[in-house]
Amino acid sequence: MTLQEYDYARESPSKLAASCLLLALTMKNCGGWTPTLEYYSGYQSQDLHPLVKRLNFLLTYQPRDKLKAVRTKYSHRVFFEVAKITPMDMLKLEEILKSC
């Protein structure tokens, strides 16, 4: 979805990917940012928090009427219907990120 948003063009691809992974781990309650993830990504959890919040905001307040191709594609069973996952509540996400 960030491919459709100009604001994310200035982010490094590795940081964007790491932030997406952290948000996904948080949304699915699969644990936090481990030392292994920190080592191989080169990012500490705190470095990713602002971008994770922006990504969750993008999921929460996205325009529903335009650019539906990505949402439609990832709503399919082949992609585990990840586009149908409910975004996290911003306050809950903030609490979880503070504990990381």
PDB file of C-alpha atoms in Angstrom, residues 5 51 78 93:
ATOM      1  CA  GLU A   5       1.597   6.894  -1.165  1.00  0.00           C
ATOM      2  CA  LEU A  51       7.168   4.490  10.921  1.00  0.00           C
ATOM      3  CA  VAL A  78      -3.853 -17.357  -1.658  1.00  0.00           C
ATOM      4  CA  LEU A  93      -0.230  -0.014  19.488  1.00  0.00           C
TER       5      LEU A  93
END
